[in-house]
Amino acid sequence: MRLTISILVLIFVASASGASEFDAKSADRFARLALACVHKEYPNKISHVLNSDVDVAPPRKLTPAFSVHGHWLLVRLLRTFPDAPFAKSAREALIRSLTAENLKQEAAYLRGEGRASFERPYGLAWLLQLSGELREWDHEQAREILGNLKPLEDAAEDRLTKWLPKLSHPVRIGEHDQTAFGLGLMLDYARGKGDEPFTKLVSDCARKFFLADKNCPLAYEPSGEDFLSPCLAEADVMRRVLSQAEFAKWLKDFLPQIPTSASADWLRPVVSPDPSDPKLAHLDGLNLSRAWMLEGIISALPPDDLRRDALTATADAHRRSGLAAVTGAHYEGGHWLGSFAVYLTTQRGIQK
């Protein structure tokens, strides 16, 4: 199950007032650019354990179905704009990729010897997001694909269920291995599915890892290759497991840096020094993920919380910077930034 795909990305345009445009017309352009290359095999960077010569094969043989990012994006756009001009082509692309045969091969690959840590937790969490998106989509095709996906979905949840109790400490980096971000995606999936045991496991892990944390060193962020904020991601998962009153108090101890005035100066957007560099391009994604995490934090605070204005101003600044950087000019960011932009603009992680 590979996470890379060559996606040409929609240019989001900021209006004069600073609000981002994301309507059916924008979604149509984005979907058509993605569909032009959603089945393009190369370039392709995979993390692949070779157990024998049999494992030497092209990506189309090893993991024939995915990019997870790309297919989640298509499903999300179809659910958001079901009657858009791109809908028919997007559905055909999903049917072509997510066949029962392809997904059985993906599940077999995941369960292969020496692959216990494959795509864990980031890719597995995004896979569960895809399952959740399909489960919420009231459409015959979604039900068919979800049935095809079940062996892989079960394998992913089984892998995470066995791993989380053994994880002794959270991983606090700003890239794929980060624990907090993965837990947030897993928790949204588990609740959407009504999976109480998995919900409890993930919630308990979040509390175990983060409940006692204080004074997160936000000034140390970002590291030069971050696309996730360690501090904000931790707050974003904790707002999912604490009551409103508990979270407001916890946040005061955890991020005392948040001002009570309408200022965005306490956390400024970042600029990638080279969007064509596959690692340095991560900083463009950091602005997008910071924006949705800040919006998630706001959603969990009381209406009269004095920190809301500062959080809103900072979220808006990051949204503008992040969306302006999604140009599709470079593959290094283009193959994943689109999914981050759609996650943000459709408010996927915020309960309605």
mmCIF file of N, CA, C and O in Angstrom, residues 168-173 178-181 183 204-218 221 229-239 241-242 246-257 307:
data_model
loop_
_atom_site.group_PDB
_atom_site.id
_atom_site.type_symbol
_atom_site.label_atom_id
_atom_site.label_comp_id
_atom_site.label_asym_id
_atom_site.label_seq_id
_atom_site.Cartn_x
_atom_site.Cartn_y
_atom_site.Cartn_z
ATOM 1 N N SER A 168 5.348 2.178 24.128
ATOM 2 C CA SER A 168 5.589 2.638 25.493
ATOM 3 C C SER A 168 5.642 4.156 25.610
ATOM 4 O O SER A 168 5.339 4.717 26.670
ATOM 5 N N HIS A 169 6.037 4.849 24.534
ATOM 6 C CA HIS A 169 6.163 6.299 24.546
ATOM 7 C C HIS A 169 5.671 6.844 23.200
ATOM 8 O O HIS A 169 5.856 6.198 22.171
ATOM 9 N N PRO A 170 5.080 8.021 23.191
ATOM 10 C CA PRO A 170 4.644 8.590 21.915
ATOM 11 C C PRO A 170 5.826 9.049 21.085
ATOM 12 O O PRO A 170 6.879 9.416 21.620
ATOM 13 N N VAL A 171 5.651 9.047 19.788
ATOM 14 C CA VAL A 171 6.644 9.588 18.866
ATOM 15 C C VAL A 171 6.255 11.036 18.598
ATOM 16 O O VAL A 171 5.166 11.317 18.102
ATOM 17 N N ARG A 172 7.134 11.962 18.926
ATOM 18 C CA ARG A 172 6.771 13.384 18.938
ATOM 19 C C ARG A 172 7.450 14.164 17.813
ATOM 20 O O ARG A 172 7.854 15.310 18.013
ATOM 21 N N ILE A 173 7.577 13.591 16.649
ATOM 22 C CA ILE A 173 8.214 14.292 15.543
ATOM 23 C C ILE A 173 7.137 14.917 14.652
ATOM 24 O O ILE A 173 5.946 14.723 14.860
ATOM 25 N N GLN A 178 4.670 10.371 13.615
ATOM 26 C CA GLN A 178 4.078 11.060 14.763
ATOM 27 C C GLN A 178 2.869 10.296 15.303
ATOM 28 O O GLN A 178 1.982 9.896 14.547
ATOM 29 N N THR A 179 2.826 10.133 16.603
ATOM 30 C CA THR A 179 1.748 9.384 17.243
ATOM 31 C C THR A 179 0.448 10.178 17.322
ATOM 32 O O THR A 179 -0.633 9.647 17.038
ATOM 33 N N ALA A 180 0.500 11.444 17.709
ATOM 34 C CA ALA A 180 -0.714 12.212 17.979
ATOM 35 C C ALA A 180 -1.596 12.314 16.744
ATOM 36 O O ALA A 180 -2.818 12.110 16.811
ATOM 37 N N PHE A 181 -1.015 12.635 15.598
ATOM 38 C CA PHE A 181 -1.815 12.776 14.384
ATOM 39 C C PHE A 181 -2.482 11.466 14.011
ATOM 40 O O PHE A 181 -3.675 11.418 13.685
ATOM 41 N N LEU A 183 -3.302 9.007 15.953
ATOM 42 C CA LEU A 183 -4.379 8.707 16.895
ATOM 43 C C LEU A 183 -5.642 9.494 16.570
ATOM 44 O O LEU A 183 -6.762 8.988 16.703
ATOM 45 N N ASP A 204 -7.724 5.774 25.274
ATOM 46 C CA ASP A 204 -6.874 5.462 26.429
ATOM 47 C C ASP A 204 -5.410 5.750 26.125
ATOM 48 O O ASP A 204 -4.670 6.238 26.994
ATOM 49 N N CYS A 205 -4.986 5.451 24.919
ATOM 50 C CA CYS A 205 -3.591 5.734 24.532
ATOM 51 C C CYS A 205 -3.322 7.235 24.560
ATOM 52 O O CYS A 205 -2.277 7.681 25.049
ATOM 53 N N ALA A 206 -4.253 8.018 24.018
ATOM 54 C CA ALA A 206 -4.067 9.465 24.008
ATOM 55 C C ALA A 206 -3.950 10.007 25.435
ATOM 56 O O ALA A 206 -3.080 10.837 25.739
ATOM 57 N N ARG A 207 -4.819 9.539 26.303
ATOM 58 C CA ARG A 207 -4.752 9.984 27.698
ATOM 59 C C ARG A 207 -3.442 9.552 28.359
ATOM 60 O O ARG A 207 -2.808 10.322 29.090
ATOM 61 N N LYS A 208 -3.043 8.319 28.118
ATOM 62 C CA LYS A 208 -1.812 7.810 28.709
ATOM 63 C C LYS A 208 -0.602 8.627 28.263
ATOM 64 O O LYS A 208 0.275 8.972 29.076
ATOM 65 N N PHE A 209 -0.561 8.946 26.994
ATOM 66 C CA PHE A 209 0.614 9.631 26.453
ATOM 67 C C PHE A 209 0.638 11.124 26.768
ATOM 68 O O PHE A 209 1.712 11.698 26.967
ATOM 69 N N PHE A 210 -0.547 11.794 26.791
ATOM 70 C CA PHE A 210 -0.554 13.247 26.719
ATOM 71 C C PHE A 210 -1.262 13.977 27.862
ATOM 72 O O PHE A 210 -1.095 15.192 27.984
ATOM 73 N N LEU A 211 -2.017 13.287 28.684
ATOM 74 C CA LEU A 211 -2.844 13.998 29.660
ATOM 75 C C LEU A 211 -2.013 14.817 30.646
ATOM 76 O O LEU A 211 -2.419 15.906 31.063
ATOM 77 N N ALA A 212 -0.850 14.339 31.018
ATOM 78 C CA ALA A 212 -0.023 15.037 32.005
ATOM 79 C C ALA A 212 0.934 16.049 31.387
ATOM 80 O O ALA A 212 1.687 16.708 32.108
ATOM 81 N N ASP A 213 0.913 16.211 30.073
ATOM 82 C CA ASP A 213 1.866 17.113 29.419
ATOM 83 C C ASP A 213 1.569 18.575 29.746
ATOM 84 O O ASP A 213 0.410 18.986 29.832
ATOM 85 N N LYS A 214 2.635 19.354 29.890
ATOM 86 C CA LYS A 214 2.521 20.791 30.166
ATOM 87 C C LYS A 214 3.609 21.534 29.402
ATOM 88 O O LYS A 214 4.653 20.975 29.078
ATOM 89 N N ASN A 215 3.333 22.812 29.122
ATOM 90 C CA ASN A 215 4.343 23.714 28.556
ATOM 91 C C ASN A 215 5.018 23.136 27.312
ATOM 92 O O ASN A 215 6.239 23.007 27.241
ATOM 93 N N CYS A 216 4.225 22.819 26.323
ATOM 94 C CA CYS A 216 4.796 22.281 25.089
ATOM 95 C C CYS A 216 5.745 23.312 24.467
ATOM 96 O O CYS A 216 5.393 24.499 24.352
ATOM 97 N N PRO A 217 6.941 22.919 24.063
ATOM 98 C CA PRO A 217 7.943 23.877 23.560
ATOM 99 C C PRO A 217 7.640 24.327 22.135
ATOM 100 O O PRO A 217 8.354 23.989 21.183
ATOM 101 N N LEU A 218 6.598 25.101 21.958
ATOM 102 C CA LEU A 218 6.174 25.549 20.639
ATOM 103 C C LEU A 218 7.256 26.366 19.938
ATOM 104 O O LEU A 218 7.343 26.364 18.702
ATOM 105 N N GLU A 221 9.415 24.704 17.309
ATOM 106 C CA GLU A 221 8.846 24.316 16.025
ATOM 107 C C GLU A 221 8.996 25.454 15.014
ATOM 108 O O GLU A 221 8.968 26.632 15.383
ATOM 109 N N SER A 229 2.649 19.592 13.140
ATOM 110 C CA SER A 229 3.124 20.243 14.363
ATOM 111 C C SER A 229 2.990 19.273 15.527
ATOM 112 O O SER A 229 1.881 18.830 15.832
ATOM 113 N N PRO A 230 4.080 18.937 16.216
ATOM 114 C CA PRO A 230 3.960 18.064 17.380
ATOM 115 C C PRO A 230 3.049 18.642 18.469
ATOM 116 O O PRO A 230 2.228 17.925 19.048
ATOM 117 N N CYS A 231 3.176 19.942 18.747
ATOM 118 C CA CYS A 231 2.361 20.539 19.817
ATOM 119 C C CYS A 231 0.894 20.623 19.417
ATOM 120 O O CYS A 231 0.000 20.216 20.177
ATOM 121 N N LEU A 232 0.601 21.165 18.233
ATOM 122 C CA LEU A 232 -0.792 21.343 17.841
ATOM 123 C C LEU A 232 -1.487 20.012 17.588
ATOM 124 O O LEU A 232 -2.684 19.860 17.879
ATOM 125 N N ALA A 233 -0.767 19.036 17.061
ATOM 126 C CA ALA A 233 -1.382 17.722 16.831
ATOM 127 C C ALA A 233 -1.770 17.069 18.148
ATOM 128 O O ALA A 233 -2.804 16.392 18.240
ATOM 129 N N GLU A 234 -0.955 17.263 19.162
ATOM 130 C CA GLU A 234 -1.286 16.710 20.476
ATOM 131 C C GLU A 234 -2.555 17.368 21.025
ATOM 132 O O GLU A 234 -3.452 16.686 21.535
ATOM 133 N N ALA A 235 -2.650 18.687 20.887
ATOM 134 C CA ALA A 235 -3.865 19.368 21.331
ATOM 135 C C ALA A 235 -5.069 18.937 20.500
ATOM 136 O O ALA A 235 -6.187 18.803 21.020
ATOM 137 N N ASP A 236 -4.843 18.703 19.214
ATOM 138 C CA ASP A 236 -5.948 18.330 18.327
ATOM 139 C C ASP A 236 -6.503 16.951 18.648
ATOM 140 O O ASP A 236 -7.708 16.708 18.471
ATOM 141 N N VAL A 237 -5.668 16.044 19.119
ATOM 142 C CA VAL A 237 -6.209 14.742 19.517
ATOM 143 C C VAL A 237 -6.829 14.810 20.911
ATOM 144 O O VAL A 237 -7.857 14.183 21.172
ATOM 145 N N MET A 238 -6.255 15.611 21.800
ATOM 146 C CA MET A 238 -6.812 15.689 23.148
ATOM 147 C C MET A 238 -8.183 16.376 23.181
ATOM 148 O O MET A 238 -9.016 16.065 24.027
ATOM 149 N N ARG A 239 -8.464 17.270 22.225
ATOM 150 C CA ARG A 239 -9.799 17.875 22.185
ATOM 151 C C ARG A 239 -10.840 16.834 21.794
ATOM 152 O O ARG A 239 -12.033 17.021 22.009
ATOM 153 N N VAL A 241 -10.823 13.736 23.082
ATOM 154 C CA VAL A 241 -11.021 12.767 24.170
ATOM 155 C C VAL A 241 -11.414 13.416 25.493
ATOM 156 O O VAL A 241 -11.823 12.711 26.421
ATOM 157 N N LEU A 242 -11.304 14.738 25.602
ATOM 158 C CA LEU A 242 -11.654 15.435 26.836
ATOM 159 C C LEU A 242 -12.963 16.190 26.662
ATOM 160 O O LEU A 242 -13.325 16.588 25.555
ATOM 161 N N GLU A 246 -12.732 20.186 30.509
ATOM 162 C CA GLU A 246 -11.431 19.535 30.745
ATOM 163 C C GLU A 246 -10.404 19.997 29.716
ATOM 164 O O GLU A 246 -9.242 20.276 30.054
ATOM 165 N N PHE A 247 -10.821 20.087 28.454
ATOM 166 C CA PHE A 247 -9.888 20.473 27.410
ATOM 167 C C PHE A 247 -9.430 21.919 27.575
ATOM 168 O O PHE A 247 -8.243 22.227 27.407
ATOM 169 N N ALA A 248 -10.353 22.823 27.900
ATOM 170 C CA ALA A 248 -9.990 24.227 28.080
ATOM 171 C C ALA A 248 -8.933 24.382 29.172
ATOM 172 O O ALA A 248 -7.967 25.148 29.023
ATOM 173 N N LYS A 249 -9.082 23.643 30.244
ATOM 174 C CA LYS A 249 -8.109 23.696 31.338
ATOM 175 C C LYS A 249 -6.795 23.042 30.930
ATOM 176 O O LYS A 249 -5.704 23.573 31.192
ATOM 177 N N TRP A 250 -6.881 21.882 30.287
ATOM 178 C CA TRP A 250 -5.674 21.187 29.855
ATOM 179 C C TRP A 250 -4.876 22.051 28.893
ATOM 180 O O TRP A 250 -3.643 22.140 28.984
ATOM 181 N N LEU A 251 -5.558 22.720 27.970
ATOM 182 C CA LEU A 251 -4.885 23.540 26.969
ATOM 183 C C LEU A 251 -4.145 24.712 27.609
ATOM 184 O O LEU A 251 -3.063 25.098 27.144
ATOM 185 N N LYS A 252 -4.700 25.273 28.668
ATOM 186 C CA LYS A 252 -4.033 26.386 29.354
ATOM 187 C C LYS A 252 -2.694 25.954 29.911
ATOM 188 O O LYS A 252 -1.707 26.697 29.857
ATOM 189 N N ASP A 253 -2.631 24.754 30.445
ATOM 190 C CA ASP A 253 -1.372 24.238 30.980
ATOM 191 C C ASP A 253 -0.429 23.781 29.863
ATOM 192 O O ASP A 253 0.786 23.912 29.977
ATOM 193 N N PHE A 254 -1.005 23.260 28.805
ATOM 194 C CA PHE A 254 -0.194 22.679 27.742
ATOM 195 C C PHE A 254 0.385 23.738 26.799
ATOM 196 O O PHE A 254 1.548 23.665 26.400
ATOM 197 N N LEU A 255 -0.428 24.739 26.439
ATOM 198 C CA LEU A 255 0.036 25.805 25.539
ATOM 199 C C LEU A 255 -0.258 27.172 26.167
ATOM 200 O O LEU A 255 -1.135 27.908 25.705
ATOM 201 N N PRO A 256 0.462 27.518 27.220
ATOM 202 C CA PRO A 256 0.239 28.820 27.859
ATOM 203 C C PRO A 256 0.620 29.987 26.948
ATOM 204 O O PRO A 256 0.306 31.136 27.262
ATOM 205 N N GLN A 257 1.270 29.695 25.805
ATOM 206 C CA GLN A 257 1.699 30.742 24.881
ATOM 207 C C GLN A 257 0.531 31.388 24.144
ATOM 208 O O GLN A 257 0.678 32.490 23.589
ATOM 209 N N ARG A 307 -9.207 32.875 24.289
ATOM 210 C CA ARG A 307 -8.148 32.498 23.349
ATOM 211 C C ARG A 307 -8.661 32.294 21.927
ATOM 212 O O ARG A 307 -7.858 32.142 20.998
#
